[in-house]
Amino acid sequence: MVGIDFDRLVEDMTAWRRDLHAHPEFGFEEQRTASFVAAKLREFGLDEVVEGVGGTGVVGRLKRGSGNRAIALRADMDALRIPEQVEQSYRSTRPGTMHACGHDGHTAMLLGAAKMLAEGGGFDGTVCFIFQPAEEWGKGALAMLDDGLMERFPFDEIYGLHNMPGLPVGRFETRVGAIMSAEDNFEIVLKGVGGHAARPHWGNETLVAACATVVNLQTIVSRRLSPTDIGVVSVTELLTDGTRNALPGLSRILGDARSFRPEVSAKIEAETRVIAKGTADAYGCEVEVSYTREFVPLINDPALTGHAFAAAQAVFGPENVATAAEPMTGSEDFARFLEHVPGCFVFIGNGETSAPLHNPRYDFNDDALIFGARYHAEITRQRLAPTEPRP
Ligand SMILES: [Zn+2]
Ligand SMILES: [Zn+2]
């Protein structure tokens, strides 16, 4: 293994991260980002660099030795439609769009790992560097998988990470099993007969029925789920076609549900349908319910999470590795890859003073870059350790 100039690597990664930060691109629009990533991977001398996988996704492949095993390391590239309030020299040049989730940092860290592994080697097998589009939509991983990711670039296991505001830089945490939740969306449409606000009895307006439905939905978690199951049901919008002096004939209720087990998601859907139908019947309205699954729960494989801890201890130091992180009710598109191969997703500190994710004042902390890059490289070297002594 050739020695790496870490100071130089940090300088490079910081420059890449700030360049990406200044040019944020929304999901499936990451053309510039993808070209940037592909050009760097080619410059590092990877064996294969393929663009346009699942829209704007990029896959790089690096092979060393004769081993048949392959692992994948994944980063996300997309930004958010949030107007930035950061006043740095590298602030977004695209009004209304910013890297508010740190995917600029994730991309720079994985590029850093690719450079380390291409220059330094120290493994036997194949590494697939996956740069996915559209993580925030929960659509980019599926797009890559539907484009034949597993068949074209086969791998046995996959690793990913996310920065974590509030956690000090240089700290690492994850857990075995469910760590991030499923996200389901629902829409309930109530139809009745609108009319004059002064004469409700001449029609059958839908707003009171909609309000009763919103209240009744609150009983799913409190009265239908087991107290030991985690579930969240949030009604986020109530829209009607009424005006100040006219009652609505149409009301739409939109919402979002989170859970960690498919059985809980199924229960929330079933109860949402029962409550919507029962409440609509009680008020004499017609009702239509649609329920969709946007993100699946993220379940860390027990054995591979053990390997992630081992790699993290080498990079962060054992005292900085927490093995029992709290599960989070946020969602992550990485979970889709885990429907095909086992893997592990982890969090690394973005600093205690970091603004929260998806906040207009959020900025990725460049001090975290080297930890992420070294972690990616370390897990590769541990998982694809050469079996014979190197000369
Ligand atoms: Zn995000
Ligand atoms: Zn994110």
Short mmCIF file of C-alpha atoms and ligand atoms in Angstrom, two decimals:
data_model
loop_
_atom_site.label_atom_id
_atom_site.label_comp_id
_atom_site.label_asym_id
_atom_site.label_seq_id
_atom_site.Cartn_x
_atom_site.Cartn_y
_atom_site.Cartn_z
CA MET A 1 0.00 0.00 0.00
CA VAL A 2 1.44 3.34 -1.05
CA GLY A 3 1.42 6.12 1.52
CA ILE A 4 -1.18 8.83 0.98
CA ASP A 5 -0.58 12.54 1.47
CA PHE A 6 -3.60 13.23 3.72
CA ASP A 7 -3.05 17.00 3.81
CA ARG A 8 -3.18 17.12 0.03
CA LEU A 9 -6.26 14.86 -0.02
CA VAL A 10 -8.08 17.12 2.46
CA GLU A 11 -7.25 20.15 0.30
CA ASP A 12 -8.54 18.37 -2.80
CA MET A 13 -11.74 17.11 -1.16
CA THR A 14 -12.46 20.56 0.29
CA ALA A 15 -12.07 22.15 -3.14
CA TRP A 16 -14.33 19.52 -4.76
CA ARG A 17 -16.95 19.86 -2.02
CA ARG A 18 -17.08 23.64 -2.35
CA ASP A 19 -17.27 23.43 -6.13
CA LEU A 20 -20.21 21.04 -5.85
CA HIS A 21 -21.80 23.23 -3.17
CA ALA A 22 -21.67 26.26 -5.47
CA HIS A 23 -23.42 24.28 -8.26
CA PRO A 24 -26.27 22.36 -6.60
CA GLU A 25 -28.58 20.28 -8.80
CA PHE A 26 -32.00 18.85 -8.00
CA GLY A 27 -32.75 15.10 -8.26
CA PHE A 28 -32.32 13.62 -11.77
CA GLU A 29 -30.89 16.96 -12.93
CA GLU A 30 -27.35 16.26 -11.65
CA GLN A 31 -25.67 16.57 -15.09
CA ARG A 32 -22.83 18.84 -14.01
CA THR A 33 -22.28 16.91 -10.78
CA ALA A 34 -22.23 13.57 -12.64
CA SER A 35 -19.74 14.91 -15.21
CA PHE A 36 -17.58 16.27 -12.38
CA VAL A 37 -17.62 12.89 -10.60
CA ALA A 38 -16.94 10.88 -13.77
CA ALA A 39 -14.02 13.15 -14.76
CA LYS A 40 -12.42 12.74 -11.33
CA LEU A 41 -12.85 8.96 -11.34
CA ARG A 42 -11.22 8.77 -14.79
CA GLU A 43 -8.39 11.00 -13.59
CA PHE A 44 -7.78 8.59 -10.67
CA GLY A 45 -7.39 5.75 -13.20
CA LEU A 46 -10.40 3.60 -12.33
CA ASP A 47 -10.86 0.52 -14.50
CA GLU A 48 -14.33 1.52 -15.63
CA VAL A 49 -16.46 4.67 -15.29
CA VAL A 50 -20.05 4.56 -16.55
CA GLU A 51 -22.35 7.58 -16.66
CA GLY A 52 -26.10 7.66 -17.19
CA VAL A 53 -26.94 4.72 -14.91
CA GLY A 54 -30.55 5.32 -13.83
CA GLY A 55 -30.66 8.80 -15.36
CA THR A 56 -27.79 10.83 -13.91
CA GLY A 57 -26.15 8.11 -11.78
CA VAL A 58 -22.44 7.28 -12.11
CA VAL A 59 -20.68 4.00 -11.32
CA GLY A 60 -16.92 3.60 -11.12
CA ARG A 61 -15.18 0.24 -10.81
CA LEU A 62 -11.74 -0.41 -9.39
CA LYS A 63 -10.21 -3.88 -9.41
CA ARG A 64 -7.04 -5.04 -7.69
CA GLY A 65 -5.55 -8.52 -7.39
CA SER A 66 -7.42 -11.65 -8.45
CA GLY A 67 -10.15 -11.83 -5.81
CA ASN A 68 -13.72 -12.44 -6.96
CA ARG A 69 -15.42 -10.58 -4.15
CA ALA A 70 -16.90 -7.13 -4.73
CA ILE A 71 -18.21 -4.44 -2.43
CA ALA A 72 -20.06 -1.22 -3.18
CA LEU A 73 -19.63 2.18 -1.57
CA ARG A 74 -22.44 4.65 -2.20
CA ALA A 75 -22.84 8.43 -2.11
CA ASP A 76 -25.78 10.65 -3.10
CA MET A 77 -25.44 13.73 -5.33
CA ASP A 78 -28.71 15.69 -5.30
CA ALA A 79 -29.54 19.06 -3.73
CA LEU A 80 -32.81 20.56 -2.45
CA ARG A 81 -35.10 23.36 -3.59
CA ILE A 82 -34.37 25.55 -0.56
CA PRO A 83 -33.15 29.17 -0.86
CA GLU A 84 -29.73 29.27 0.83
CA GLN A 85 -28.94 31.63 3.71
CA VAL A 86 -25.24 30.72 3.99
CA GLU A 87 -22.89 33.59 3.16
CA GLN A 88 -19.77 31.57 2.33
CA SER A 89 -17.62 32.34 -0.70
CA TYR A 90 -18.75 29.00 -2.18
CA ARG A 91 -22.49 29.64 -1.63
CA SER A 92 -24.98 28.35 -4.19
CA THR A 93 -24.87 30.11 -7.55
CA ARG A 94 -28.35 28.74 -8.32
CA PRO A 95 -31.08 30.72 -6.60
CA GLY A 96 -33.62 28.55 -4.80
CA THR A 97 -31.44 25.42 -4.84
CA MET A 98 -28.84 24.42 -2.27
CA HIS A 99 -26.96 21.48 -0.79
CA ALA A 100 -28.92 21.49 2.48
CA CYS A 101 -28.41 17.78 3.24
CA GLY A 102 -24.63 17.56 2.76
CA HIS A 103 -24.72 15.37 -0.36
CA ASP A 104 -21.93 17.62 -1.69
CA GLY A 105 -19.83 16.36 1.25
CA HIS A 106 -20.87 12.72 0.72
CA THR A 107 -19.85 12.94 -2.95
CA ALA A 108 -16.49 14.57 -2.11
CA MET A 109 -15.77 11.92 0.57
CA LEU A 110 -16.46 9.04 -1.81
CA LEU A 111 -14.26 10.68 -4.46
CA GLY A 112 -11.56 10.98 -1.79
CA ALA A 113 -11.91 7.26 -1.00
CA ALA A 114 -11.69 6.41 -4.71
CA LYS A 115 -8.46 8.41 -4.95
CA MET A 116 -7.02 6.72 -1.83
CA LEU A 117 -7.88 3.24 -3.06
CA ALA A 118 -6.78 3.86 -6.67
CA GLU A 119 -3.41 5.24 -5.54
CA GLY A 120 -2.85 3.12 -2.46
CA GLY A 121 -4.50 -0.24 -3.28
CA GLY A 122 -4.30 -2.55 -0.27
CA PHE A 123 -7.25 -4.74 -1.23
CA ASP A 124 -7.97 -7.79 -3.38
CA GLY A 125 -11.21 -7.72 -5.38
CA THR A 126 -13.51 -5.13 -6.89
CA VAL A 127 -14.90 -1.89 -5.45
CA CYS A 128 -17.96 -0.29 -7.07
CA PHE A 129 -18.28 3.42 -6.37
CA ILE A 130 -21.97 4.29 -6.71
CA PHE A 131 -22.98 7.94 -7.05
CA GLN A 132 -26.76 7.96 -7.03
CA PRO A 133 -29.16 10.66 -8.19
CA ALA A 134 -32.41 11.80 -6.56
CA GLU A 135 -31.97 10.49 -3.01
CA GLU A 136 -34.31 13.13 -1.60
CA TRP A 137 -37.19 11.92 -3.77
CA GLY A 138 -36.58 8.31 -2.84
CA LYS A 139 -36.44 7.51 -6.56
CA GLY A 140 -32.74 7.46 -7.53
CA ALA A 141 -31.74 4.07 -6.12
CA LEU A 142 -34.70 2.37 -7.84
CA ALA A 143 -33.80 4.11 -11.11
CA MET A 144 -30.26 2.67 -10.92
CA LEU A 145 -31.54 -0.78 -9.92
CA ASP A 146 -34.10 -0.72 -12.77
CA ASP A 147 -31.25 0.19 -15.12
CA GLY A 148 -29.53 -3.11 -14.28
CA LEU A 149 -27.13 -1.92 -11.56
CA MET A 150 -26.85 -5.36 -9.91
CA GLU A 151 -26.42 -7.24 -13.20
CA ARG A 152 -23.99 -4.78 -14.80
CA PHE A 153 -21.88 -4.05 -11.69
CA PRO A 154 -22.41 -7.03 -9.36
CA PHE A 155 -21.40 -6.68 -5.71
CA ASP A 156 -21.85 -8.72 -2.55
CA GLU A 157 -22.41 -6.00 0.04
CA ILE A 158 -22.89 -2.23 0.22
CA TYR A 159 -21.96 0.58 2.60
CA GLY A 160 -23.19 4.15 2.88
CA LEU A 161 -23.05 7.07 5.28
CA HIS A 162 -24.77 10.34 6.15
CA ASN A 163 -23.46 13.35 8.03
CA MET A 164 -25.22 14.10 11.31
CA PRO A 165 -25.66 17.65 12.67
CA GLY A 166 -25.31 17.75 16.45
CA LEU A 167 -22.87 14.85 16.55
CA PRO A 168 -19.29 16.11 17.01
CA VAL A 169 -16.93 15.80 14.05
CA GLY A 170 -14.84 12.64 14.48
CA ARG A 171 -17.72 10.70 16.05
CA PHE A 172 -19.43 7.72 14.41
CA GLU A 173 -22.68 5.96 15.19
CA THR A 174 -25.03 3.34 13.87
CA ARG A 175 -26.95 0.31 15.07
CA VAL A 176 -27.81 -3.23 14.06
CA GLY A 177 -31.26 -3.66 12.49
CA ALA A 178 -33.77 -0.91 11.71
CA ILE A 179 -32.15 2.52 11.81
CA MET A 180 -34.28 4.67 9.48
CA SER A 181 -37.98 4.41 8.81
CA ALA A 182 -40.28 3.70 5.93
CA GLU A 183 -42.17 6.67 4.54
CA ASP A 184 -45.71 6.19 3.22
CA ASN A 185 -47.90 8.95 1.78
CA PHE A 186 -51.68 9.00 1.74
CA GLU A 187 -54.45 11.06 0.19
CA ILE A 188 -58.10 10.96 1.22
CA VAL A 189 -60.60 12.70 -1.07
CA LEU A 190 -64.09 13.40 0.30
CA LYS A 191 -66.88 14.23 -2.12
CA GLY A 192 -70.25 15.71 -1.22
CA VAL A 193 -72.36 18.64 -2.36
CA GLY A 194 -71.13 22.16 -1.73
CA GLY A 195 -73.35 25.17 -1.43
CA HIS A 196 -74.22 28.45 0.26
CA ALA A 197 -72.65 28.93 3.70
CA ALA A 198 -76.05 30.12 5.00
CA ARG A 199 -77.90 26.94 4.00
CA PRO A 200 -75.70 23.88 4.78
CA HIS A 201 -78.76 21.61 5.01
CA TRP A 202 -79.50 22.05 1.30
CA GLY A 203 -76.28 20.26 0.35
CA ASN A 204 -73.77 17.96 2.01
CA GLU A 205 -70.50 19.79 2.46
CA THR A 206 -67.25 17.91 3.18
CA LEU A 207 -65.19 20.07 5.54
CA VAL A 208 -66.71 18.88 8.82
CA ALA A 209 -66.33 15.27 7.64
CA ALA A 210 -62.70 16.03 6.72
CA CYS A 211 -62.01 17.50 10.17
CA ALA A 212 -63.57 14.43 11.83
CA THR A 213 -61.40 12.21 9.62
CA VAL A 214 -58.25 14.10 10.68
CA VAL A 215 -59.16 13.63 14.35
CA ASN A 216 -60.06 9.96 13.90
CA LEU A 217 -56.74 9.25 12.17
CA GLN A 218 -55.03 10.16 15.45
CA THR A 219 -56.33 6.91 16.95
CA ILE A 220 -54.26 4.70 14.62
CA VAL A 221 -51.06 5.13 16.61
CA SER A 222 -52.70 5.63 20.01
CA ARG A 223 -55.29 2.82 19.81
CA ARG A 224 -54.42 0.41 17.01
CA LEU A 225 -50.62 -0.04 17.05
CA SER A 226 -48.89 -1.99 19.76
CA PRO A 227 -47.28 0.35 22.30
CA THR A 228 -43.98 -1.36 21.53
CA ASP A 229 -44.18 -0.58 17.80
CA ILE A 230 -42.95 2.73 16.42
CA GLY A 231 -45.33 4.53 14.08
CA VAL A 232 -46.07 8.13 13.12
CA VAL A 233 -49.22 9.32 11.29
CA SER A 234 -49.07 12.99 10.32
CA VAL A 235 -51.81 14.82 8.43
CA THR A 236 -49.92 17.58 6.64
CA GLU A 237 -52.50 19.27 4.39
CA LEU A 238 -56.26 19.84 4.27
CA LEU A 239 -57.45 21.47 1.05
CA THR A 240 -61.02 22.26 -0.03
CA ASP A 241 -62.83 23.92 -2.90
CA GLY A 242 -64.80 26.13 -0.49
CA THR A 243 -64.53 29.91 -0.17
CA ARG A 244 -65.44 32.27 2.68
CA ASN A 245 -69.18 32.07 2.05
CA ALA A 246 -69.46 28.79 0.16
CA LEU A 247 -69.19 25.33 1.65
CA PRO A 248 -66.88 22.85 -0.08
CA GLY A 249 -68.16 19.90 -2.03
CA LEU A 250 -64.64 18.50 -2.17
CA SER A 251 -62.02 18.13 0.57
CA ARG A 252 -58.56 16.56 0.26
CA ILE A 253 -56.52 15.32 3.19
CA LEU A 254 -52.85 14.58 2.61
CA GLY A 255 -50.43 12.99 4.99
CA ASP A 256 -47.33 11.01 5.74
CA ALA A 257 -46.77 7.88 7.84
CA ARG A 258 -43.52 6.44 9.22
CA SER A 259 -42.77 2.95 10.49
CA PHE A 260 -39.92 0.46 10.83
CA ARG A 261 -41.66 -2.81 10.01
CA PRO A 262 -43.72 -3.77 6.93
CA GLU A 263 -46.44 -5.17 9.22
CA VAL A 264 -46.82 -1.77 10.90
CA SER A 265 -46.98 0.02 7.56
CA ALA A 266 -49.66 -2.46 6.40
CA LYS A 267 -51.62 -1.90 9.63
CA ILE A 268 -51.48 1.89 9.22
CA GLU A 269 -52.74 1.60 5.65
CA ALA A 270 -55.59 -0.75 6.60
CA GLU A 271 -56.69 1.45 9.52
CA THR A 272 -56.47 4.61 7.38
CA ARG A 273 -58.88 3.00 4.89
CA VAL A 274 -61.28 1.81 7.62
CA ILE A 275 -61.37 5.23 9.30
CA ALA A 276 -61.73 7.16 6.02
CA LYS A 277 -64.61 4.94 4.85
CA GLY A 278 -66.35 4.80 8.25
CA THR A 279 -66.14 8.54 8.82
CA ALA A 280 -67.26 9.37 5.30
CA ASP A 281 -70.24 7.00 5.68
CA ALA A 282 -71.22 8.67 8.95
CA TYR A 283 -71.33 12.04 7.18
CA GLY A 284 -72.90 10.73 3.96
CA CYS A 285 -69.89 11.57 1.80
CA GLU A 286 -68.14 9.56 -0.87
CA VAL A 287 -64.49 8.84 -0.27
CA GLU A 288 -61.41 7.70 -2.20
CA VAL A 289 -58.17 6.71 -0.50
CA SER A 290 -54.76 6.31 -2.10
CA TYR A 291 -51.81 5.03 -0.09
CA THR A 292 -48.28 4.81 -1.53
CA ARG A 293 -44.93 3.59 -0.20
CA GLU A 294 -42.17 6.11 -0.95
CA PHE A 295 -39.26 4.80 1.14
CA VAL A 296 -38.72 1.34 2.63
CA PRO A 297 -37.24 0.96 6.13
CA LEU A 298 -33.44 0.87 6.32
CA ILE A 299 -32.34 -2.36 8.03
CA ASN A 300 -28.64 -2.80 8.82
CA ASP A 301 -27.32 -6.34 8.45
CA PRO A 302 -25.98 -7.59 11.84
CA ALA A 303 -22.74 -9.13 10.54
CA LEU A 304 -21.86 -6.27 8.20
CA THR A 305 -22.66 -3.71 10.89
CA GLY A 306 -20.06 -5.51 13.00
CA HIS A 307 -17.57 -5.01 10.16
CA ALA A 308 -18.56 -1.33 9.92
CA PHE A 309 -17.81 -0.93 13.64
CA ALA A 310 -14.40 -2.58 13.18
CA ALA A 311 -13.51 -0.21 10.32
CA ALA A 312 -14.85 2.78 12.25
CA GLN A 313 -12.79 1.90 15.32
CA ALA A 314 -9.65 1.95 13.19
CA VAL A 315 -10.51 5.38 11.74
CA PHE A 316 -12.39 7.22 14.52
CA GLY A 317 -10.88 5.44 17.56
CA PRO A 318 -12.95 3.01 19.67
CA GLU A 319 -13.99 5.77 22.11
CA ASN A 320 -15.68 7.68 19.28
CA VAL A 321 -17.79 4.82 17.94
CA ALA A 322 -21.33 4.44 19.32
CA THR A 323 -22.90 1.06 18.59
CA ALA A 324 -26.49 1.66 19.72
CA ALA A 325 -27.70 4.80 17.92
CA GLU A 326 -31.40 5.59 18.32
CA PRO A 327 -33.51 4.62 15.30
CA MET A 328 -34.65 7.71 13.38
CA THR A 329 -38.04 8.37 11.79
CA GLY A 330 -36.36 10.07 8.82
CA SER A 331 -36.08 8.03 5.61
CA GLU A 332 -33.16 7.20 3.29
CA ASP A 333 -33.13 5.89 -0.27
CA PHE A 334 -30.07 3.70 0.53
CA ALA A 335 -32.60 1.21 1.96
CA ARG A 336 -33.58 0.18 -1.61
CA PHE A 337 -30.13 -1.30 -2.24
CA LEU A 338 -30.54 -3.43 0.89
CA GLU A 339 -33.48 -5.20 -0.75
CA HIS A 340 -30.85 -6.78 -3.07
CA VAL A 341 -27.68 -7.18 -0.98
CA PRO A 342 -26.87 -6.86 2.73
CA GLY A 343 -25.17 -3.68 3.89
CA CYS A 344 -24.77 -1.07 6.56
CA PHE A 345 -25.60 2.63 6.78
CA VAL A 346 -23.87 4.86 9.34
CA PHE A 347 -23.76 8.43 10.62
CA ILE A 348 -20.70 10.61 11.06
CA GLY A 349 -20.57 13.85 13.00
CA ASN A 350 -21.10 17.19 11.25
CA GLY A 351 -20.41 19.17 14.44
CA GLU A 352 -22.41 20.32 17.46
CA THR A 353 -23.02 23.80 16.04
CA SER A 354 -24.17 22.57 12.61
CA ALA A 355 -27.59 23.79 11.48
CA PRO A 356 -30.06 20.92 11.02
CA LEU A 357 -30.41 19.08 7.70
CA HIS A 358 -32.78 20.72 5.17
CA ASN A 359 -32.30 24.07 6.91
CA PRO A 360 -31.40 27.17 4.80
CA ARG A 361 -28.40 27.77 7.10
CA TYR A 362 -27.05 24.23 6.88
CA ASP A 363 -23.53 23.70 5.52
CA PHE A 364 -21.49 20.50 5.33
CA ASN A 365 -18.49 20.61 7.68
CA ASP A 366 -15.27 20.14 5.68
CA ASP A 367 -13.49 18.83 8.79
CA ALA A 368 -15.61 15.69 8.46
CA LEU A 369 -14.39 14.91 4.91
CA ILE A 370 -11.28 12.96 5.89
CA PHE A 371 -13.20 10.77 8.36
CA GLY A 372 -15.72 9.72 5.72
CA ALA A 373 -13.08 9.09 3.05
CA ARG A 374 -10.89 7.06 5.41
CA TYR A 375 -13.88 5.05 6.66
CA HIS A 376 -14.87 4.11 3.08
CA ALA A 377 -11.27 3.10 2.29
CA GLU A 378 -10.81 1.21 5.56
CA ILE A 379 -13.95 -0.89 5.22
CA THR A 380 -12.88 -1.77 1.67
CA ARG A 381 -9.44 -2.90 2.85
CA GLN A 382 -10.89 -4.89 5.74
CA ARG A 383 -13.63 -6.56 3.69
CA LEU A 384 -11.42 -7.25 0.67
CA ALA A 385 -8.30 -8.05 2.66
CA PRO A 386 -5.72 -9.88 0.53
CA THR A 387 -5.55 -13.51 1.64
CA GLU A 388 -1.90 -14.00 0.71
CA PRO A 389 0.85 -11.83 2.10
CA ARG A 390 1.72 -9.01 -0.23
CA PRO A 391 5.32 -8.96 -1.53
ZN ZN B 1 -32.06 15.14 2.87
ZN ZN B 2 -29.37 13.43 2.85
#
